[in-house]
mmCIF file of C-alpha atoms in Angstrom:
data_model
loop_
_atom_site.group_PDB
_atom_site.id
_atom_site.type_symbol
_atom_site.label_atom_id
_atom_site.label_comp_id
_atom_site.label_asym_id
_atom_site.label_seq_id
_atom_site.Cartn_x
_atom_site.Cartn_y
_atom_site.Cartn_z
ATOM 1 C CA UNK A 253 -18.866 16.877 -7.211
ATOM 2 C CA UNK A 254 -16.663 16.827 -4.118
ATOM 3 C CA UNK A 255 -17.785 14.547 -1.283
ATOM 4 C CA UNK A 256 -16.565 13.681 2.210
ATOM 5 C CA UNK A 257 -16.964 10.268 3.809
ATOM 6 C CA UNK A 258 -16.251 9.701 7.505
ATOM 7 C CA UNK A 259 -16.008 6.265 9.083
ATOM 8 C CA UNK A 260 -15.987 6.197 12.879
ATOM 9 C CA UNK A 261 -15.177 2.751 14.206
ATOM 10 C CA UNK A 262 -14.182 1.261 17.519
ATOM 11 C CA UNK A 263 -10.487 2.126 17.163
ATOM 12 C CA UNK A 264 -10.080 4.786 14.467
ATOM 13 C CA UNK A 265 -11.939 7.644 12.822
ATOM 14 C CA UNK A 266 -11.127 8.196 9.163
ATOM 15 C CA UNK A 267 -11.898 10.792 6.524
ATOM 16 C CA UNK A 268 -11.954 10.551 2.728
ATOM 17 C CA UNK A 269 -12.482 13.656 0.627
ATOM 18 C CA UNK A 270 -12.851 12.772 -3.041
ATOM 19 C CA UNK A 271 -13.965 14.179 -6.378
ATOM 20 C CA UNK A 272 -16.670 12.059 -7.997
ATOM 21 C CA UNK A 273 -17.159 11.725 -11.749
ATOM 22 C CA UNK A 274 -19.309 9.501 -13.941
ATOM 23 C CA UNK A 275 -22.563 7.842 -12.989
ATOM 24 C CA UNK A 276 -24.144 4.453 -12.449
ATOM 25 C CA UNK A 277 -21.647 1.606 -12.784
ATOM 26 C CA UNK A 278 -19.047 4.024 -14.194
ATOM 27 C CA UNK A 279 -18.642 6.165 -11.065
ATOM 28 C CA UNK A 280 -15.023 7.065 -10.354
ATOM 29 C CA UNK A 281 -13.369 8.568 -7.293
ATOM 30 C CA UNK A 282 -10.242 10.711 -7.258
ATOM 31 C CA UNK A 283 -8.765 11.140 -3.788
ATOM 32 C CA UNK A 284 -8.289 14.678 -2.543
ATOM 33 C CA UNK A 285 -7.401 13.773 1.055
ATOM 34 C CA UNK A 286 -7.367 10.727 3.328
ATOM 35 C CA UNK A 287 -6.924 11.077 7.082
ATOM 36 C CA UNK A 288 -6.896 8.684 10.005
ATOM 37 C CA UNK A 289 -6.782 9.258 13.765
ATOM 38 C CA UNK A 290 -6.697 6.558 16.433
ATOM 39 C CA UNK A 291 -9.271 7.734 18.993
ATOM 40 C CA UNK A 292 -10.270 4.361 20.551
ATOM 41 C CA UNK A 293 -13.931 5.391 20.766
ATOM 42 C CA UNK A 294 -14.870 1.854 21.794
ATOM 43 C CA UNK A 295 -12.492 1.687 24.739
ATOM 44 C CA UNK A 296 -14.168 -0.387 27.449
ATOM 45 C CA UNK A 297 -17.504 -0.762 25.614
ATOM 46 C CA UNK A 298 -17.302 -4.575 25.636
ATOM 47 C CA UNK A 299 -17.043 -4.456 29.445
ATOM 48 C CA UNK A 300 -19.216 -1.465 30.412
ATOM 49 C CA UNK A 301 -21.685 -1.118 27.560
ATOM 50 C CA UNK A 302 -20.991 2.640 27.518
ATOM 51 C CA UNK A 303 -18.833 5.092 25.575
ATOM 52 C CA UNK A 304 -16.314 6.674 27.944
ATOM 53 C CA UNK A 305 -16.396 10.504 28.204
ATOM 54 C CA UNK A 306 -12.651 10.656 27.455
ATOM 55 C CA UNK A 307 -13.165 8.577 24.291
ATOM 56 C CA UNK A 308 -15.955 10.866 23.085
ATOM 57 C CA UNK A 309 -13.714 13.869 23.718
ATOM 58 C CA UNK A 310 -10.831 12.324 21.742
ATOM 59 C CA UNK A 311 -13.234 11.753 18.870
ATOM 60 C CA UNK A 312 -14.560 15.328 19.098
ATOM 61 C CA UNK A 313 -11.049 16.758 18.759
ATOM 62 C CA UNK A 314 -10.373 14.639 15.668
ATOM 63 C CA UNK A 315 -13.709 15.654 14.141
ATOM 64 C CA UNK A 316 -12.934 19.348 14.638
ATOM 65 C CA UNK A 317 -9.910 18.939 12.391
ATOM 66 C CA UNK A 318 -11.915 17.016 9.807
ATOM 67 C CA UNK A 319 -14.676 19.644 9.815
ATOM 68 C CA UNK A 320 -12.145 22.397 9.149
ATOM 69 C CA UNK A 321 -10.677 20.487 6.201
ATOM 70 C CA UNK A 322 -14.123 19.725 4.787
ATOM 71 C CA UNK A 323 -14.964 23.434 4.845
ATOM 72 C CA UNK A 324 -11.611 24.501 3.432
ATOM 73 C CA UNK A 325 -11.796 22.075 0.492
ATOM 74 C CA UNK A 326 -15.309 22.997 -0.584
ATOM 75 C CA UNK A 327 -17.085 19.701 -0.005
ATOM 76 C CA UNK A 328 -20.727 19.664 -1.136
ATOM 77 C CA UNK A 329 -21.973 16.372 0.372
ATOM 78 C CA UNK A 330 -20.951 14.754 3.674
ATOM 79 C CA UNK A 331 -21.888 11.420 5.223
ATOM 80 C CA UNK A 332 -20.596 10.032 8.502
ATOM 81 C CA UNK A 333 -21.138 6.403 9.451
ATOM 82 C CA UNK A 334 -20.518 5.034 12.926
ATOM 83 C CA UNK A 335 -20.083 1.332 13.431
ATOM 84 C CA UNK A 336 -19.504 -1.288 16.123
ATOM 85 C CA UNK A 337 -18.859 0.758 19.274
ATOM 86 C CA UNK A 338 -21.864 3.015 18.815
ATOM 87 C CA UNK A 339 -24.129 0.102 17.959
ATOM 88 C CA UNK A 340 -23.278 -1.457 21.318
ATOM 89 C CA UNK A 341 -23.205 1.616 23.580
ATOM 90 C CA UNK A 342 -26.077 2.499 25.892
ATOM 91 C CA UNK A 343 -25.154 6.214 25.759
ATOM 92 C CA UNK A 344 -24.795 6.529 21.983
ATOM 93 C CA UNK A 345 -27.021 9.630 22.133
ATOM 94 C CA UNK A 346 -24.124 11.540 23.752
ATOM 95 C CA UNK A 347 -21.954 10.669 20.761
ATOM 96 C CA UNK A 348 -24.667 11.733 18.299
ATOM 97 C CA UNK A 349 -25.125 15.063 20.073
ATOM 98 C CA UNK A 350 -21.389 15.698 19.929
ATOM 99 C CA UNK A 351 -21.194 14.935 16.195
ATOM 100 C CA UNK A 352 -24.167 17.179 15.427
ATOM 101 C CA UNK A 353 -22.483 20.001 17.307
ATOM 102 C CA UNK A 354 -19.229 19.655 15.359
ATOM 103 C CA UNK A 355 -20.332 18.669 11.849
ATOM 104 C CA UNK A 356 -23.913 19.931 11.761
ATOM 105 C CA UNK A 357 -25.172 16.501 10.650
ATOM 106 C CA UNK A 358 -26.213 13.347 12.454
ATOM 107 C CA UNK A 359 -23.952 10.308 12.275
ATOM 108 C CA UNK A 360 -25.622 7.224 10.859
ATOM 109 C CA UNK A 361 -25.218 4.314 13.248
ATOM 110 C CA UNK A 362 -25.326 1.607 10.604
ATOM 111 C CA UNK A 363 -26.022 -2.081 11.069
ATOM 112 C CA UNK A 364 -23.316 -4.681 10.686
ATOM 113 C CA UNK A 365 -24.946 -5.819 7.455
ATOM 114 C CA UNK A 366 -24.901 -2.306 5.970
ATOM 115 C CA UNK A 367 -21.295 -1.905 7.100
ATOM 116 C CA UNK A 368 -20.505 -5.131 5.238
ATOM 117 C CA UNK A 369 -22.260 -3.891 2.091
ATOM 118 C CA UNK A 370 -20.371 -0.569 2.070
ATOM 119 C CA UNK A 371 -17.059 -2.334 2.695
ATOM 120 C CA UNK A 372 -17.667 -4.738 -0.182
ATOM 121 C CA UNK A 373 -18.570 -1.894 -2.533
ATOM 122 C CA UNK A 374 -15.337 -0.074 -1.701
ATOM 123 C CA UNK A 375 -13.172 -3.200 -1.812
ATOM 124 C CA UNK A 376 -14.109 -4.639 -5.211
ATOM 125 C CA UNK A 377 -13.879 -1.396 -7.194
ATOM 126 C CA UNK A 378 -10.816 -1.738 -9.440
ATOM 127 C CA UNK A 379 -10.044 -5.278 -8.260
ATOM 128 C CA UNK A 380 -8.744 -7.145 -11.323
ATOM 129 C CA UNK A 381 -9.035 -10.712 -10.035
ATOM 130 C CA UNK A 382 -11.814 -13.273 -10.478
ATOM 131 C CA UNK A 383 -14.850 -13.518 -8.220
ATOM 132 C CA UNK A 384 -16.820 -14.618 -6.374
ATOM 133 C CA UNK A 385 -15.088 -12.755 -3.530
ATOM 134 C CA UNK A 386 -14.968 -13.346 0.189
ATOM 135 C CA UNK A 387 -14.322 -9.926 1.741
ATOM 136 C CA UNK A 388 -13.626 -9.420 5.426
ATOM 137 C CA UNK A 389 -13.411 -6.014 7.100
ATOM 138 C CA UNK A 390 -11.478 -6.441 10.342
ATOM 139 C CA UNK A 391 -12.360 -3.626 12.726
ATOM 140 C CA UNK A 392 -11.845 -2.756 16.352
ATOM 141 C CA UNK A 393 -15.135 -4.105 17.666
ATOM 142 C CA UNK A 394 -16.457 -6.312 14.894
ATOM 143 C CA UNK A 395 -15.495 -8.050 11.679
ATOM 144 C CA UNK A 396 -17.786 -8.093 8.648
ATOM 145 C CA UNK A 397 -17.836 -11.016 6.209
ATOM 146 C CA UNK A 398 -19.292 -10.615 2.710
ATOM 147 C CA UNK A 399 -19.502 -12.830 -0.363
ATOM 148 C CA UNK A 400 -20.470 -11.767 -3.879
ATOM 149 C CA UNK A 401 -19.161 -10.962 -7.336
ATOM 150 C CA UNK A 402 -20.694 -7.760 -8.699
ATOM 151 C CA UNK A 403 -22.769 -7.139 -5.586
ATOM 152 C CA UNK A 404 -23.380 -8.443 -2.097
ATOM 153 C CA UNK A 405 -24.930 -11.909 -2.002
ATOM 154 C CA UNK A 406 -24.450 -12.776 1.678
ATOM 155 C CA UNK A 407 -23.198 -10.719 4.626
ATOM 156 C CA UNK A 408 -22.817 -11.087 8.366
ATOM 157 C CA UNK A 409 -21.174 -9.078 11.150
ATOM 158 C CA UNK A 410 -19.506 -10.823 14.092
ATOM 159 C CA UNK A 411 -18.419 -9.254 17.378
ATOM 160 C CA UNK A 412 -14.734 -10.058 16.985
ATOM 161 C CA UNK A 413 -12.366 -7.128 16.529
ATOM 162 C CA UNK A 414 -8.840 -6.201 17.561
ATOM 163 C CA UNK A 415 -9.898 -3.946 20.464
ATOM 164 C CA UNK A 416 -12.676 -6.232 21.710
ATOM 165 C CA UNK A 417 -10.487 -9.381 21.644
ATOM 166 C CA UNK A 418 -7.558 -7.585 23.284
ATOM 167 C CA UNK A 419 -9.746 -6.266 26.117
ATOM 168 C CA UNK A 420 -11.475 -9.606 26.523
ATOM 169 C CA UNK A 421 -8.470 -11.959 26.418
ATOM 170 C CA UNK A 422 -4.966 -10.512 25.895
ATOM 171 C CA UNK A 423 -4.140 -8.860 29.218
ATOM 172 C CA UNK A 424 -0.402 -9.595 29.548
ATOM 173 C CA UNK A 425 2.440 -7.871 27.711
ATOM 174 C CA UNK A 426 3.242 -9.928 25.708
ATOM 175 C CA UNK A 427 0.143 -12.146 25.971
ATOM 176 C CA UNK A 428 0.571 -15.576 27.538
ATOM 177 C CA UNK A 429 -0.031 -18.832 25.627
ATOM 178 C CA UNK A 430 -3.190 -19.411 27.690
ATOM 179 C CA UNK A 431 -4.552 -15.953 26.793
ATOM 180 C CA UNK A 432 -3.791 -16.514 23.107
ATOM 181 C CA UNK A 433 -5.471 -19.928 23.186
ATOM 182 C CA UNK A 434 -8.608 -18.460 24.776
ATOM 183 C CA UNK A 435 -8.727 -15.674 22.180
ATOM 184 C CA UNK A 436 -8.194 -18.125 19.328
ATOM 185 C CA UNK A 437 -11.032 -20.358 20.541
ATOM 186 C CA UNK A 438 -13.377 -17.368 20.745
ATOM 187 C CA UNK A 439 -12.333 -16.114 17.316
ATOM 188 C CA UNK A 440 -12.520 -19.540 15.657
ATOM 189 C CA UNK A 441 -16.085 -20.134 16.830
ATOM 190 C CA UNK A 442 -17.180 -16.771 15.416
ATOM 191 C CA UNK A 443 -15.270 -17.203 12.146
ATOM 192 C CA UNK A 444 -16.703 -20.665 11.515
ATOM 193 C CA UNK A 445 -20.224 -19.334 12.106
ATOM 194 C CA UNK A 446 -19.607 -16.445 9.717
ATOM 195 C CA UNK A 447 -18.047 -18.510 6.947
ATOM 196 C CA UNK A 448 -20.952 -20.948 7.002
ATOM 197 C CA UNK A 449 -23.483 -18.093 6.950
ATOM 198 C CA UNK A 450 -22.019 -16.393 3.864
ATOM 199 C CA UNK A 451 -21.285 -19.542 1.835
ATOM 200 C CA UNK A 452 -17.552 -18.906 1.764
ATOM 201 C CA UNK A 453 -16.722 -22.203 0.031
ATOM 202 C CA UNK A 454 -17.871 -20.688 -3.294
ATOM 203 C CA UNK A 455 -15.403 -17.785 -3.121
ATOM 204 C CA UNK A 456 -12.360 -17.823 -5.394
ATOM 205 C CA UNK A 457 -10.608 -14.754 -3.981
ATOM 206 C CA UNK A 458 -10.095 -13.660 -0.361
ATOM 207 C CA UNK A 459 -9.831 -9.898 0.247
ATOM 208 C CA UNK A 460 -8.985 -8.297 3.598
ATOM 209 C CA UNK A 461 -9.683 -4.696 4.616
ATOM 210 C CA UNK A 462 -8.702 -2.199 7.322
ATOM 211 C CA UNK A 463 -5.629 -1.283 9.326
ATOM 212 C CA UNK A 464 -4.792 -4.671 10.800
ATOM 213 C CA UNK A 465 -4.762 -6.305 7.370
ATOM 214 C CA UNK A 466 -2.706 -3.582 5.701
ATOM 215 C CA UNK A 467 -0.225 -3.475 8.600
ATOM 216 C CA UNK A 468 0.217 -7.268 8.503
ATOM 217 C CA UNK A 469 0.767 -6.947 4.747
ATOM 218 C CA UNK A 470 3.418 -4.256 5.268
ATOM 219 C CA UNK A 471 5.216 -6.498 7.765
ATOM 220 C CA UNK A 472 4.965 -9.539 5.488
ATOM 221 C CA UNK A 473 6.426 -7.476 2.631
ATOM 222 C CA UNK A 474 9.209 -6.235 4.944
ATOM 223 C CA UNK A 475 8.627 -2.627 3.956
ATOM 224 C CA UNK A 476 10.934 0.030 5.435
ATOM 225 C CA UNK A 477 7.898 2.226 6.123
ATOM 226 C CA UNK A 478 4.150 2.209 5.559
ATOM 227 C CA UNK A 479 3.621 2.553 1.789
ATOM 228 C CA UNK A 480 -0.021 2.442 0.660
ATOM 229 C CA UNK A 481 0.917 2.105 -3.014
ATOM 230 C CA UNK A 482 2.835 -1.123 -2.347
ATOM 231 C CA UNK A 483 0.315 -2.510 0.120
ATOM 232 C CA UNK A 484 -2.836 -1.929 -1.946
ATOM 233 C CA UNK A 485 -3.796 -5.146 -3.774
ATOM 234 C CA UNK A 486 -0.683 -6.956 -2.564
ATOM 235 C CA UNK A 487 -1.163 -10.727 -2.333
ATOM 236 C CA UNK A 488 0.050 -12.139 0.993
ATOM 237 C CA UNK A 489 0.695 -15.852 1.484
ATOM 238 C CA UNK A 490 -1.139 -17.636 4.291
ATOM 239 C CA UNK A 491 2.216 -18.777 5.701
ATOM 240 C CA UNK A 492 3.362 -15.156 5.930
ATOM 241 C CA UNK A 493 0.173 -14.125 7.739
ATOM 242 C CA UNK A 494 0.815 -16.926 10.251
ATOM 243 C CA UNK A 495 4.478 -15.926 10.658
ATOM 244 C CA UNK A 496 3.726 -12.240 11.220
ATOM 245 C CA UNK A 497 0.958 -13.114 13.698
ATOM 246 C CA UNK A 498 3.303 -15.292 15.735
ATOM 247 C CA UNK A 499 5.963 -12.576 15.749
ATOM 248 C CA UNK A 500 3.516 -9.860 16.843
ATOM 249 C CA UNK A 501 2.024 -11.961 19.636
ATOM 250 C CA UNK A 502 5.534 -12.628 20.931
ATOM 251 C CA UNK A 503 6.408 -8.927 21.161
ATOM 252 C CA UNK A 504 5.734 -6.387 23.869
ATOM 253 C CA UNK A 505 3.672 -3.328 22.963
ATOM 254 C CA UNK A 506 6.855 -1.233 23.045
ATOM 255 C CA UNK A 507 8.552 -3.582 20.574
ATOM 256 C CA UNK A 508 5.570 -3.458 18.217
ATOM 257 C CA UNK A 509 5.452 0.326 18.454
ATOM 258 C CA UNK A 510 9.073 0.466 17.296
ATOM 259 C CA UNK A 511 8.286 -1.328 14.018
ATOM 260 C CA UNK A 512 8.672 1.182 11.150
ATOM 261 C CA UNK A 513 5.268 0.384 9.574
ATOM 262 C CA UNK A 514 3.293 0.473 12.851
ATOM 263 C CA UNK A 515 0.906 3.287 13.704
ATOM 264 C CA UNK A 516 1.601 3.884 17.437
ATOM 265 C CA UNK A 517 -2.103 3.814 18.271
ATOM 266 C CA UNK A 518 -2.448 0.324 16.798
ATOM 267 C CA UNK A 519 0.455 -1.323 18.604
ATOM 268 C CA UNK A 520 -1.459 -2.557 21.651
ATOM 269 C CA UNK A 521 -4.218 -4.281 19.643
ATOM 270 C CA UNK A 522 -2.438 -5.503 16.492
ATOM 271 C CA UNK A 523 -1.680 -8.898 18.056
ATOM 272 C CA UNK A 524 -5.373 -9.717 18.433
ATOM 273 C CA UNK A 525 -6.096 -8.282 14.993
ATOM 274 C CA UNK A 526 -3.427 -10.413 13.334
ATOM 275 C CA UNK A 527 -4.769 -13.477 15.145
ATOM 276 C CA UNK A 528 -8.252 -12.806 13.749
ATOM 277 C CA UNK A 529 -6.811 -12.474 10.239
ATOM 278 C CA UNK A 530 -4.782 -15.675 10.600
ATOM 279 C CA UNK A 531 -7.843 -17.651 11.725
ATOM 280 C CA UNK A 532 -9.938 -16.282 8.832
ATOM 281 C CA UNK A 533 -7.286 -17.215 6.277
ATOM 282 C CA UNK A 534 -6.813 -20.682 7.744
ATOM 283 C CA UNK A 535 -10.484 -21.533 8.259
ATOM 284 C CA UNK A 536 -11.480 -20.246 4.807
ATOM 285 C CA UNK A 537 -8.840 -22.463 3.188
ATOM 286 C CA UNK A 538 -7.314 -19.771 0.987
ATOM 287 C CA UNK A 539 -3.621 -19.875 0.153
ATOM 288 C CA UNK A 540 -3.374 -16.074 -0.121
ATOM 289 C CA UNK A 541 -5.195 -12.928 0.969
ATOM 290 C CA UNK A 542 -5.316 -9.686 -1.031
ATOM 291 C CA UNK A 543 -4.869 -6.587 1.138
ATOM 292 C CA UNK A 544 -6.983 -3.614 0.062
ATOM 293 C CA UNK A 545 -6.566 0.018 1.063
ATOM 294 C CA UNK A 546 -10.077 0.703 -0.281
ATOM 295 C CA UNK A 547 -12.892 -0.177 2.063
ATOM 296 C CA UNK A 548 -15.989 1.244 3.768
ATOM 297 C CA UNK A 549 -14.772 4.834 3.270
ATOM 298 C CA UNK A 550 -14.794 4.342 -0.484
ATOM 299 C CA UNK A 551 -18.183 2.634 -0.261
ATOM 300 C CA UNK A 552 -19.636 5.625 1.615
ATOM 301 C CA UNK A 553 -18.165 8.006 -0.988
ATOM 302 C CA UNK A 554 -19.577 5.960 -3.884
ATOM 303 C CA UNK A 555 -22.978 6.107 -2.198
ATOM 304 C CA UNK A 556 -22.763 9.901 -2.004
ATOM 305 C CA UNK A 557 -22.419 9.997 -5.797
ATOM 306 C CA UNK A 558 -25.982 8.714 -6.189
ATOM 307 C CA UNK A 559 -28.698 11.332 -6.883
#
């Protein structure tokens, strides 16, 4: 069976088309295509409470391309999940109407807890390290925290993400020490609440998901270009996360954009994202973090394999 999973977050919209084989606990995915577009759907939502018309239009254009590829590749089952920005927006119905017009299906505006569950499912598949795991999925508007071994035991979603923290605190280019301190205080309060809620002290392995985490990993590994095969399941030292965060926060957006591993649409928010990751690593007390390229997209696809 060929399935398509779409994850529409605050910053990016992503597509996974995969062939599914097996059943039950032995389900396997073989990638056919993975796509990502930075559409910044959540631009301004933290301030206005509304999705901007221009952001919805950017998302529509990306979805048109995805819909064409889904049709061309003979997909039989499609699921689209929308996360933080559309949970918060007062005009989310406009977004749903747009998606229905392009894809012919309704997007599922999932809760933070369901987002956490899907992310955990995608992250731990094929992970050959001991649990229990503490998994964090660092998005544009929110970050999900999950603990568990073979399944989710505790999960919570917090409204800290790279877009939200940038818009709320980091206004200068590069951000000032006072702006960084304010962002760090905000992030630390949320992270401490989350770690206590999910019982993070029991976790043996820390796993980070999404574009901020994989980009920080690429920078820590000093890669000449973004290489998913080298990033996936790489183990990054806490000291390297802290070093990369400091370097990114000290750069202008133009300097970040020039980095060979940087997606241009991520350059203006990666400083806040790296700061969130650094605080999570430090406050959780882990010496290393494993970067995973498999996340909520894979979780959505696994779910489509069920009868």
